Amino acid sequence: MHISEDNRFFQEKGKLFSEKASDIAFIKENIEVLRDVIRFNERRYYVMNDPLIADFEFDTLYDLLKKTEESYPALITTDSPTQRVGPGFTKQFNTVQHLVPMLSLENSYNASDLIEWDRKAQELSGMDTLNYCVEPKFDGASISIIYENDQYVRGATRGDGIAGEDITLNLKQIKSIPLSAAFSTYGIQQIELRGEVLINKENFKKFNEQLAEQSLPPLANPRNAASGSLRMKDAGMVGKRNLEAFIYHIAYVHYANHKSEISSHSKSLEMLWELGFRSPVNEKKIITGIDKVIQFCAEYEAQRDNLPYEIDGLVIKVNELALQDKLGMTTHHPRWAIAYKFKARQATSKLLQVEFQIGRTGSITPVAKIQPVPIGGVMVASISLHNEDFIQEKDIRIGDTLLVERAGDVIPYIVKSFPELRQGDEMEINFPSHCPFCSAALIKQQEEAVWRCPNYQCAAQVVERMIHFTSKDAMDIRGLGDANIRKFHELGWLKDIPSMYELPYDKMMQMEGFGARSVENLKEAIEKSKSQPLYRLINALGIRYVGETTAKALAQQVNHLLDLQKMNREELQKIDDVGVKVAESIYQFFSTTENSEMLNKLEALGLQLHSIKKQTAEGTLNGKSFLFTGSLLKMKRAEAEELVEANGGKILSGVSSKLDYLIVGEDAGSKLEKAKKIASIQILSEDDFIQLIK
Ligand code: IVH
């Protein structure tokens, strides 16, 4: 038995393995069933997008398999779910030949192209009307994968179509690509499949946000992100990119015995799906006649932005494989398929001038002002040039013609310039040496690509910090938008963040354009922001490298914002998401006197600096206080704290004689030393704590 649709069966088996986790003999004997349970759940999650168990339950089963294999290495199989992850480092990608060439597709852009293609297909096949299988044209990086005797043996990039780069290890990281699949049940001994690797819009956005937090230029589009990820030398890193793979074509099959031959493309998609691949079975549509295909294409294009991933068109394939054979192929593309390309999201335009903008951390960003041009229904006039290196790499000059892309809801991006179109009057872009706003000499730190204004009081920076403070993902103060912040700053009302909570509403009411009602609404929005959850405030403070995700991790660790002030660099680094650089930045922020004064002022003004935790419940830990130090292995710190609170206990932020229990995880530091000196504190391990809770 391999992967089956039997949901109940696998759910019950999963429960059984959890119950029998300590029965080594049982686990050893049934290890292949345990693997099937894990494979089944991976498929539910990564292929079907519809998990049947909680992440925590999955992790428990996976850990059980991993530990058993570690104790009994002889039991490891190459297709065990544990074998996806490292060790995997490719020094150089070898070139490998595809079993059959990876062809391209002919393109069509409108109804008449499709009508003409259909006419030829009818003629060559001798059929009056044809059945087509229409499916998304995934906009990612194409791959070719080979299975032999049911095992995944090789993965490659397209390369020149004849040979590509061997990325076998990297593709193993993609959980929607099974490490083994029961092709033998179809009599298949060897098979070469084609598909597309992509990164979905949400993960792409997150990835670019992470780059932005490090002041690095974003990637242009999810396609570049996917193909770049496939060529990373460290397979472990590939795993972190959350890539997905759609498999849409069988390029070559070798049968050991002809059990049942597949008769149509749609049946091959179904077979792949049954075997555990993410083929576009649910996305595809079988349509008779080109007129209905054309109608479908128009409807699909209108829905394009609703998909979680990018597609750049649809692929129309003659469904019957016998007819595909009859139509054959050219050296470039099959005659039985055609791509219908959606409207391009690229355009060319002229660079008129470059402006230099300042960010809340003083970073100077060059911004291209281009001749406005519509792309994908939006007028684009202004595009970030990121930094000096970007301008040099792309060889951009004022007056140049630029190729601009705007993929879906992604911010516009300059793909390239056209030096060959220059007329001689183009001008080099001169990067300023001094801040355009306060004239301070700009500085560039080692290993950084951005120039910064070092003057923390630079009025332009102050304004940017306030704009960030009020933004949607931060304190979300509606009504106090960019324009008002600039205006109030000019009027001298806003000089720093606390001053936002001390606006002179009476004076504001006298101003043109500010009625009693709008002032009242603004006041209400500002008051309301005082009780925003702590992570929003942390994000709003604009600490370098601390975006929303890190802010959430920080807020989970503390009871009060000022607890962060008490943490040293090492303690900060133990927090999820916080590395050396981030810890240093947080540490610097909280040890700056001005910042600490600002935070005290914000608290005095009534802002919520506590991390809102659940109300104290009644339970076995009533009245007892706890503190966790070091990293816990079995649960997240926030989960452990929640458990304490759910059982009536409370969490303290430091070691003192008020503390009852110190729970010590790995690499505990100064807190443990301090606690050892106070006799009334009981020091417990994570396991002791779990026992106590039980
Ligand atoms: S079929 C022999 N189906 O688009 C025909 N290709 O621009 C094999 N692509 O080379 C291709 N989605 O990399 C096929 N559903 C789909 C596709 C698809 C994306 C890619 C593929 C192809 C390229 C042509």
XYZ file of C-alpha atoms and ligand atoms in Angstrom:
718
model
C 0.000 0.000 0.000
C 1.188 3.512 -0.723
C -0.714 6.746 -0.644
C -4.437 6.123 -0.575
C -7.516 8.259 -0.350
C -8.553 6.499 2.808
C -8.741 9.484 5.151
C -10.223 7.656 8.128
C -7.665 4.867 7.879
C -4.727 7.267 8.023
C -6.261 9.394 10.712
C -6.775 6.376 12.964
C -3.288 5.062 12.225
C -1.887 8.501 13.117
C -3.621 8.369 16.501
C -2.376 4.832 17.077
C 1.242 5.846 16.434
C 0.947 8.759 18.854
C -0.409 6.431 21.536
C 2.236 3.807 20.930
C 5.096 6.289 20.604
C 7.047 4.634 23.415
C 6.482 1.077 22.163
C 9.684 0.783 20.133
C 9.004 -2.768 18.952
C 5.649 -1.672 17.521
C 7.110 1.404 15.810
C 9.962 -0.618 14.297
C 7.635 -3.267 12.998
C 5.236 -0.762 11.471
C 7.708 1.857 10.340
C 6.596 1.758 6.690
C 2.982 2.368 7.777
C 4.194 5.322 9.840
C 5.898 6.670 6.714
C 2.694 6.231 4.748
C 0.780 8.146 7.420
C 3.307 10.980 7.128
C 3.244 10.871 3.314
C -0.529 10.925 3.379
C -0.580 13.993 5.607
C 2.113 15.741 3.565
C -0.067 15.208 0.531
C -3.161 16.561 2.307
C -1.171 19.662 3.216
C 1.121 20.380 0.280
C -0.760 18.885 -2.665
C -4.399 19.132 -1.663
C -4.079 22.248 0.471
C -6.488 20.666 2.941
C -4.725 19.229 6.023
C -6.525 16.642 8.148
C -4.433 17.013 11.300
C -2.926 19.897 13.260
C 0.665 20.974 12.566
C 1.608 19.916 16.074
C 0.248 16.388 15.534
C 2.116 16.134 12.248
C 5.356 17.264 13.881
C 4.928 14.612 16.590
C 4.602 11.827 14.016
C 7.519 13.169 12.005
C 9.722 13.379 15.108
C 8.785 9.833 16.024
C 9.908 8.588 12.609
C 13.081 10.657 12.724
C 14.057 9.453 16.195
C 13.347 5.812 15.305
C 15.469 6.078 12.165
C 18.248 7.738 14.134
C 18.266 4.843 16.596
C 17.985 2.217 13.852
C 19.690 3.597 10.744
C 19.281 0.279 8.965
C 15.559 1.019 8.758
C 16.041 4.224 6.715
C 14.762 4.081 3.129
C 15.722 6.553 0.400
C 12.104 7.623 -0.007
C 11.462 8.158 3.698
C 9.895 11.598 4.345
C 12.932 12.348 6.524
C 15.234 12.051 3.530
C 14.125 15.314 1.918
C 16.162 17.495 4.219
C 19.972 17.741 4.091
C 22.754 17.073 4.164
C 22.685 18.640 0.742
C 25.107 21.086 -0.694
C 25.727 21.239 -4.421
C 29.132 22.648 -5.365
C 28.338 22.886 -9.026
C 25.254 21.809 -10.921
C 26.099 19.100 -13.463
C 24.546 19.215 -16.900
C 22.203 16.328 -17.601
C 20.358 15.359 -20.769
C 16.586 15.176 -20.719
C 15.196 11.818 -21.862
C 13.193 13.708 -24.486
C 13.692 17.390 -25.374
C 11.789 19.959 -23.322
C 9.820 21.764 -25.968
C 8.362 25.208 -25.763
C 4.815 26.234 -26.653
C 3.479 28.247 -29.537
C 1.894 31.483 -28.297
C -1.480 33.010 -29.094
C -2.765 36.402 -27.964
C -6.331 36.693 -29.228
C -9.362 34.831 -30.540
C -8.238 34.842 -34.159
C -4.890 33.218 -33.280
C -6.832 30.453 -31.541
C -9.314 30.028 -34.381
C -6.455 29.667 -36.856
C -4.647 27.143 -34.643
C -7.870 25.116 -34.182
C -8.460 25.103 -37.947
C -5.006 23.585 -38.561
C -5.451 21.056 -35.753
C -8.793 19.959 -37.263
C -7.211 19.633 -40.663
C -4.233 17.587 -39.472
C -6.302 15.336 -37.210
C -9.147 14.897 -39.660
C -11.654 15.762 -36.896
C -14.557 18.226 -37.137
C -14.515 19.294 -33.536
C -11.794 18.671 -31.015
C -11.881 18.131 -27.280
C -9.443 20.384 -25.525
C -8.013 20.246 -22.040
C -7.441 23.813 -20.882
C -5.255 24.511 -17.857
C -3.352 27.392 -16.271
C -0.016 28.402 -17.719
C 1.944 28.550 -14.490
C 4.430 31.410 -14.373
C 7.362 29.819 -12.619
C 10.474 27.826 -13.473
C 10.022 24.682 -15.543
C 11.423 21.396 -14.309
C 11.805 17.844 -15.531
C 11.748 14.950 -13.068
C 12.431 11.245 -13.561
C 11.112 8.264 -11.584
C 12.515 4.775 -11.997
C 11.041 1.706 -10.316
C 8.716 4.019 -8.373
C 11.561 6.114 -6.954
C 12.382 9.770 -7.642
C 15.835 9.602 -9.193
C 16.558 12.920 -10.900
C 15.378 16.481 -11.285
C 16.615 19.068 -13.769
C 16.037 22.616 -14.970
C 15.020 23.240 -18.566
C 18.457 24.493 -19.661
C 18.556 24.690 -23.455
C 15.723 22.173 -23.760
C 18.074 19.298 -24.604
C 20.073 19.338 -21.377
C 19.548 21.169 -18.099
C 21.148 21.530 -14.699
C 20.922 18.639 -12.264
C 18.906 19.974 -9.316
C 17.882 16.587 -7.887
C 18.731 17.535 -4.296
C 17.018 20.915 -4.427
C 13.783 19.474 -5.817
C 13.698 16.952 -2.969
C 12.983 19.910 -0.691
C 9.652 20.571 -2.376
C 7.066 18.643 -0.408
C 4.554 18.442 -3.257
C 7.049 16.321 -5.209
C 6.744 12.733 -3.879
C 10.007 10.891 -3.265
C 8.329 7.715 -4.482
C 5.155 7.027 -6.415
C 3.503 3.747 -7.387
C 3.909 3.989 -11.168
C 4.423 0.222 -11.248
C 0.695 -0.238 -10.619
C 0.301 1.128 -14.153
C 3.094 -1.101 -15.458
C 5.410 1.916 -15.734
C 9.092 1.314 -15.077
C 10.522 4.704 -16.016
C 8.800 8.053 -16.496
C 9.871 11.644 -17.209
C 7.487 14.333 -16.003
C 7.334 18.034 -16.681
C 6.078 20.732 -14.408
C 6.548 24.176 -13.008
C 8.000 25.260 -9.685
C 6.524 28.405 -8.212
C 6.332 30.478 -5.104
C 2.852 31.688 -4.217
C 2.030 35.370 -3.942
C 1.816 35.379 -0.165
C 5.184 33.697 0.350
C 6.726 35.940 -2.305
C 5.474 39.015 -0.502
C 6.863 37.749 2.803
C 10.173 36.994 1.146
C 10.440 40.509 -0.290
C 9.493 41.990 3.080
C 12.376 40.112 4.637
C 14.717 41.493 1.979
C 13.384 44.998 2.597
C 13.973 44.652 6.333
C 17.619 44.025 5.462
C 17.633 47.017 3.066
C 18.101 44.670 0.111
C 16.323 45.236 -3.202
C 13.285 43.011 -3.701
C 12.999 40.371 -6.410
C 11.081 41.472 -9.471
C 8.432 38.759 -9.489
C 7.593 35.285 -8.161
C 9.004 33.688 -11.328
C 12.484 35.080 -10.647
C 12.164 34.074 -7.008
C 11.299 30.489 -7.997
C 14.034 30.063 -10.575
C 16.625 31.717 -8.336
C 15.620 29.430 -5.473
C 16.078 26.321 -7.607
C 19.703 27.233 -8.245
C 20.737 27.734 -4.641
C 23.756 25.703 -3.619
C 22.423 24.949 -0.148
C 19.438 22.625 -0.452
C 18.419 23.471 3.121
C 17.840 27.067 2.030
C 15.661 25.872 -0.856
C 13.452 24.184 1.720
C 12.914 27.509 3.477
C 11.548 29.204 0.364
C 8.199 27.338 0.477
C 8.248 26.374 -3.183
C 5.369 24.497 -4.781
C 5.356 22.290 -7.859
C 2.607 21.664 -10.397
C 3.213 18.635 -12.622
C 1.324 18.935 -15.921
C 2.852 16.698 -18.546
C 4.173 13.185 -19.107
C 7.056 13.588 -21.532
C 8.235 9.989 -21.704
C 7.081 6.600 -20.384
C 8.723 3.228 -20.505
C 6.383 0.347 -19.672
C 7.711 -2.839 -18.056
C 4.410 -4.446 -18.962
C 1.438 -2.788 -20.605
C -1.127 -2.980 -17.830
C -3.298 -0.071 -18.801
C -2.349 2.642 -21.204
C -3.493 6.209 -20.616
C -5.718 7.471 -23.417
C -6.000 11.193 -22.777
C -4.145 14.126 -21.264
C -6.842 14.642 -18.640
C -6.546 10.978 -17.624
C -2.798 11.413 -17.233
C -3.428 14.379 -14.916
C -5.794 12.175 -12.920
C -3.244 9.387 -12.723
C -0.566 11.806 -11.492
C -2.962 13.160 -8.888
C -3.798 9.653 -7.659
C -0.095 8.927 -7.328
C 0.408 11.945 -5.074
C 1.481 14.674 -7.491
C -0.001 18.128 -7.555
C -1.263 18.003 -11.130
C -3.808 20.600 -12.246
C -6.770 18.154 -12.126
C -8.967 20.604 -10.278
C -7.817 23.616 -12.273
C -8.222 22.039 -15.722
C -11.370 22.110 -17.816
C -12.288 19.897 -20.746
C -13.955 21.947 -23.465
C -15.333 20.921 -26.839
C -14.784 23.352 -29.715
C -12.628 26.461 -29.904
C -15.485 28.969 -29.404
C -16.093 27.811 -25.877
C -12.335 27.745 -25.277
C -12.129 31.416 -26.286
C -14.957 32.315 -23.935
C -13.293 30.388 -21.108
C -9.968 32.189 -21.731
C -11.653 35.596 -21.363
C -13.401 34.553 -18.146
C -10.233 33.112 -16.683
C -8.173 36.200 -17.493
C -10.646 38.350 -15.559
C -10.145 36.064 -12.533
C -6.373 35.972 -12.826
C -5.637 38.043 -9.729
C -7.828 35.885 -7.511
C -5.450 32.930 -7.753
C -2.902 32.449 -4.957
C -0.083 32.147 -7.537
C 0.865 33.922 -10.770
C -0.193 32.570 -14.145
C 0.645 34.253 -17.432
C -1.991 32.571 -19.553
C -3.695 29.265 -20.259
C -2.452 26.220 -22.124
C -4.857 24.559 -24.529
C -4.061 20.914 -25.240
C -5.723 18.445 -27.591
C -7.046 15.946 -25.058
C -6.862 12.589 -26.913
C -3.295 11.261 -26.850
C -3.833 9.374 -30.118
C -4.714 12.674 -31.793
C -1.711 14.357 -30.166
C 0.488 11.708 -31.820
C -1.185 12.331 -35.127
C -0.553 16.083 -34.900
C 3.079 15.632 -33.845
C 5.499 18.442 -33.220
C 7.943 20.840 -34.775
C 11.482 21.121 -33.394
C 10.270 24.010 -31.260
C 6.776 23.122 -30.033
C 4.067 20.471 -30.153
C 1.294 21.111 -32.708
C -1.257 19.703 -30.246
C -0.879 22.491 -27.711
C -0.850 26.265 -27.679
C -0.382 28.896 -24.993
C -2.962 31.653 -24.759
C -1.022 34.547 -23.258
C -2.758 37.053 -21.017
C -2.092 40.735 -21.449
C 1.510 41.502 -20.623
C 2.272 43.295 -17.418
C 5.309 44.973 -18.863
C 5.699 48.280 -20.643
C 8.482 50.574 -21.773
C 8.756 54.184 -20.695
C 11.275 57.008 -20.380
C 13.133 57.957 -17.219
C 12.441 61.667 -16.682
C 14.276 62.314 -13.434
C 15.435 60.749 -10.192
C 14.306 61.891 -6.766
C 15.942 60.910 -3.498
C 13.630 59.904 -0.689
C 14.495 59.298 2.913
C 13.231 56.415 5.009
C 12.460 56.243 8.714
C 15.900 54.739 9.361
C 17.618 57.479 7.359
C 18.128 55.314 4.277
C 18.281 57.289 1.059
C 16.344 55.662 -1.770
C 16.590 56.846 -5.366
C 13.169 56.888 -7.021
C 12.677 56.941 -10.783
C 10.056 59.335 -12.100
C 9.002 57.957 -15.449
C 6.657 59.085 -18.203
C 3.397 57.669 -16.760
C 2.438 54.389 -18.422
C -0.468 51.978 -17.784
C 0.510 48.440 -16.761
C -2.139 45.865 -15.931
C -4.762 48.580 -15.482
C -2.699 50.795 -13.156
C -0.840 54.009 -14.065
C 2.822 53.701 -13.126
C 4.779 56.960 -12.730
C 7.185 56.326 -9.908
C 9.420 53.289 -9.271
C 12.053 52.569 -6.674
C 15.647 52.270 -7.910
C 16.575 50.731 -4.523
C 20.222 51.785 -4.225
C 23.344 52.887 -6.056
C 24.368 49.321 -6.944
C 21.008 48.655 -8.596
C 21.451 51.731 -10.819
C 24.919 50.589 -11.805
C 23.984 46.961 -12.391
C 21.080 47.917 -14.629
C 23.089 50.711 -16.287
C 20.328 53.300 -15.897
C 20.644 56.933 -17.013
C 18.233 59.854 -17.016
C 16.553 59.908 -20.435
C 16.880 56.131 -20.903
C 14.061 53.917 -22.109
C 13.252 51.374 -19.403
C 11.395 48.073 -19.392
C 9.001 48.101 -16.452
C 7.104 45.148 -15.015
C 4.236 45.031 -12.581
C 3.277 41.450 -11.766
C -0.202 41.254 -10.232
C -0.282 43.231 -7.035
C 3.506 43.308 -6.821
C 5.135 46.757 -6.733
C 6.483 47.911 -10.122
C 10.043 46.949 -10.933
C 12.617 48.033 -13.520
C 13.619 44.957 -15.485
C 16.250 46.612 -17.673
C 17.335 49.688 -19.544
C 17.939 49.851 -23.290
C 21.415 51.406 -23.739
C 21.108 50.647 -27.477
C 18.337 53.247 -27.760
C 20.432 56.122 -26.334
C 20.717 59.308 -28.359
C 23.636 60.905 -26.572
C 21.873 63.355 -24.279
C 21.206 60.872 -21.476
C 22.698 61.823 -18.127
C 24.339 59.737 -15.428
C 22.537 59.651 -12.098
C 24.563 61.472 -9.462
C 24.087 60.123 -5.998
C 24.101 62.923 -3.391
C 26.904 63.051 -0.820
C 24.756 64.982 1.672
C 21.237 64.515 2.982
C 18.883 66.412 0.645
C 16.787 67.370 3.690
C 19.192 68.290 6.500
C 22.531 68.445 4.645
C 24.305 66.010 6.965
C 27.075 64.062 5.213
C 25.668 60.665 4.179
C 27.345 57.510 5.429
C 27.494 53.975 4.106
C 28.189 51.159 6.504
C 30.346 48.212 5.583
C 28.469 45.416 3.836
C 25.511 47.699 3.249
C 24.290 48.887 -0.105
C 22.380 51.904 1.170
C 23.547 55.400 2.026
C 22.082 56.812 5.227
C 21.571 60.190 6.811
C 23.144 59.784 10.277
C 21.151 62.629 11.839
C 18.432 61.003 13.982
C 16.785 64.419 14.413
C 16.684 65.032 10.616
C 13.197 66.479 10.150
C 12.499 64.290 7.110
C 13.375 61.151 9.079
C 11.204 62.228 11.993
C 8.261 62.662 9.630
C 8.870 59.232 8.066
C 8.966 57.633 11.515
C 5.623 59.199 12.343
C 4.127 58.087 9.026
C 5.303 54.552 9.719
C 3.932 54.737 13.269
C 0.411 55.462 12.043
C 0.483 53.032 9.072
C -1.942 50.187 8.569
C 0.268 47.350 9.827
C 1.494 49.455 12.737
C -0.865 51.565 14.911
C -3.365 51.901 12.082
C -4.454 55.465 12.846
C -6.833 56.351 10.050
C -7.234 60.005 9.283
C -3.702 60.911 10.258
C -2.311 60.146 6.793
C 0.949 61.312 5.189
C -0.394 64.718 4.169
C -1.720 65.610 7.617
C 1.449 64.437 9.330
C 3.523 66.669 7.041
C 1.175 69.600 7.587
C 1.065 69.233 11.391
C 4.836 68.836 11.423
C 5.248 72.102 9.509
C 2.912 73.792 11.963
C 5.151 72.617 14.789
C 2.443 70.436 16.344
C 4.185 67.184 15.592
C 7.799 66.974 16.594
C 8.025 63.349 17.699
C 5.869 60.260 18.234
C 4.439 61.224 21.658
C 3.306 64.571 20.249
C 0.772 62.674 18.124
C -1.156 62.084 21.330
C -1.065 65.761 22.320
C -2.409 67.433 19.210
C -4.109 70.814 19.739
C -7.566 69.812 18.526
C -9.039 73.221 19.345
C -6.588 74.937 17.001
C -7.117 72.258 14.386
C -10.816 73.047 14.336
C -10.065 76.618 13.293
C -8.195 75.397 10.228
C -9.682 75.334 6.792
C -10.737 71.864 5.746
C -11.048 70.588 9.328
C -14.656 70.482 10.476
C -15.709 69.568 14.003
C -16.741 66.150 12.763
C -13.448 65.255 11.085
C -11.431 66.506 14.060
C -13.633 64.420 16.359
C -13.071 61.340 14.161
C -9.332 61.907 14.131
C -9.254 62.318 17.905
C -11.233 59.126 18.321
C -8.895 57.176 15.986
C -5.846 58.438 17.877
C -7.390 57.588 21.257
C -8.384 54.151 20.016
C -4.832 53.413 18.890
C -3.687 53.631 22.504
C -5.072 50.170 23.129
C -3.613 48.477 20.046
C -1.955 45.136 20.888
C 1.686 45.351 21.894
C 3.086 43.820 18.697
C 1.617 46.682 16.689
C 3.297 49.217 18.925
C 6.619 47.372 18.627
C 6.298 47.348 14.846
C 5.279 51.015 14.915
C 8.435 52.076 16.764
C 10.382 51.456 13.576
C 13.296 49.582 15.138
C 15.624 48.574 12.346
C 15.136 44.984 11.084
C 12.009 44.627 13.224
C 9.001 44.135 10.964
C 5.617 42.701 11.807
C 6.804 39.089 12.207
C 9.638 39.929 14.566
C 7.391 42.337 16.443
C 4.948 39.479 17.044
C 7.734 37.216 18.273
C 8.954 39.931 20.640
C 5.489 40.692 21.999
C 4.987 37.010 22.770
C 8.107 36.915 24.888
C 7.302 39.697 27.301
C 4.602 40.893 29.628
C 5.498 44.530 29.200
C 7.351 46.411 26.488
C 9.991 47.615 28.913
C 10.885 43.984 29.690
C 12.762 44.127 26.391
C 14.913 46.867 27.868
C 16.067 44.463 30.558
C 17.226 41.799 28.112
C 20.839 41.530 27.014
C 21.956 40.651 23.490
C 22.175 36.919 24.246
C 18.683 36.774 25.698
C 17.305 38.650 22.710
C 18.954 36.233 20.316
C 17.122 33.312 21.895
C 13.828 34.706 20.634
C 12.385 33.182 17.454
C 13.224 35.273 14.433
C 15.965 37.243 16.196
C 19.520 36.789 14.956
C 22.703 38.611 15.925
C 22.024 41.665 13.772
C 18.415 42.048 14.873
C 19.314 41.527 18.546
C 21.971 44.236 18.270
C 19.490 46.642 16.729
C 16.853 45.993 19.418
C 19.481 46.302 22.117
C 20.705 49.621 20.726
C 17.160 50.937 20.458
C 16.281 50.196 24.062
C 19.580 51.390 25.471
C 19.226 54.830 23.874
C 18.096 57.340 26.504
C 15.841 59.287 24.099
C 13.982 56.099 23.200
C 13.487 55.067 26.757
C 12.160 58.543 27.580
C 9.836 58.306 24.620
C 8.459 54.942 25.786
C 7.883 56.224 29.308
C 6.106 59.202 27.851
C 3.921 56.997 25.687
C 2.956 54.944 28.726
C 2.157 58.110 30.671
C -0.021 59.205 27.755
C -2.063 56.041 28.221
C -0.677 53.697 25.569
C -0.970 50.000 26.139
C 2.534 48.634 26.813
C 1.432 45.356 28.342
C 1.249 42.202 26.333
C -2.364 41.185 26.660
C -2.419 37.651 27.941
C -5.398 35.607 28.907
C -7.158 36.464 32.161
C -5.854 34.479 35.081
C -7.785 31.250 35.302
C -8.475 29.045 38.300
C -6.354 25.920 38.471
C -3.642 23.849 40.076
C -1.051 26.604 39.711
C -3.149 29.231 41.487
C -1.036 32.017 42.914
C 2.228 30.491 41.699
C 4.608 32.511 39.562
C 6.762 31.240 36.730
C 9.579 32.387 34.550
C 11.073 30.592 31.554
C 14.675 30.913 30.507
C 16.675 29.360 27.663
C 15.049 27.641 24.713
C 12.344 25.057 25.249
C 12.433 21.997 23.025
C 8.921 20.603 23.250
C 6.849 23.746 22.999
C 7.119 27.405 22.163
C 7.699 29.727 25.080
C 4.408 31.465 24.386
C 2.567 28.126 24.525
C 4.199 27.253 27.833
C 3.252 30.643 29.262
C -0.288 30.165 28.079
C -0.400 26.787 29.826
C 0.752 28.397 33.055
C -1.919 31.047 32.798
C -4.611 28.600 31.796
C -3.868 26.710 35.009
C -4.077 29.778 37.200
C -0.383 30.668 37.397
C 1.256 33.900 36.365
C 4.358 34.841 34.432
C 7.040 37.146 35.794
C 9.553 39.004 33.701
C 12.589 38.720 35.947
C 14.182 36.661 38.727
C 13.326 37.929 42.174
C 12.229 36.549 45.528
C 8.639 36.788 44.243
C 9.345 34.006 41.783
C 8.220 30.463 42.603
C 9.443 28.446 39.602
C 12.182 28.987 37.079
C 11.817 26.631 34.104
C 15.165 26.078 32.493
C 15.485 25.251 28.791
C 18.657 24.808 26.762
C 21.474 27.334 26.995
C 20.023 29.142 29.976
C 22.110 32.113 31.052
C 22.200 34.709 33.784
C 18.665 34.096 35.045
C 19.567 30.594 36.111
C 22.668 31.822 37.949
C 20.629 34.458 39.715
C 17.849 32.029 40.655
C 20.323 29.563 42.162
C 21.136 32.212 44.755
C 17.524 32.509 45.911
C 16.605 29.464 47.949
C 12.822 29.845 47.620
C 12.886 29.455 43.829
C 12.347 25.947 42.512
C 14.365 25.259 39.392
C 12.654 22.859 36.982
C 13.561 21.313 33.636
C 11.085 21.420 30.740
C 10.086 17.797 31.460
C 9.533 18.585 35.163
C 7.320 21.449 34.070
C 5.264 19.196 31.790
C 4.814 16.763 34.687
C 3.738 19.609 36.946
C 1.129 20.797 34.464
C -0.261 17.290 34.048
S 2.837 21.859 -21.481
C 5.354 19.669 -24.711
N 1.421 22.978 -19.604
O 5.213 27.246 -20.355
C 4.569 20.707 -23.985
N 3.509 23.961 -20.157
O 6.011 28.976 -22.548
C 4.989 20.869 -22.598
N 4.072 25.920 -18.752
O 7.710 25.168 -21.675
C 4.472 22.088 -21.965
N 2.253 25.877 -17.516
O 7.518 25.474 -19.040
C 2.554 23.030 -20.310
N 0.058 23.810 -17.919
C 1.190 23.874 -18.626
C 2.162 24.856 -18.403
C 3.316 24.885 -19.191
C 3.410 26.496 -17.744
C 5.381 26.407 -19.247
C 6.301 25.296 -19.719
C 6.493 25.589 -21.182
C 6.325 27.067 -21.212
C 6.083 27.599 -22.590
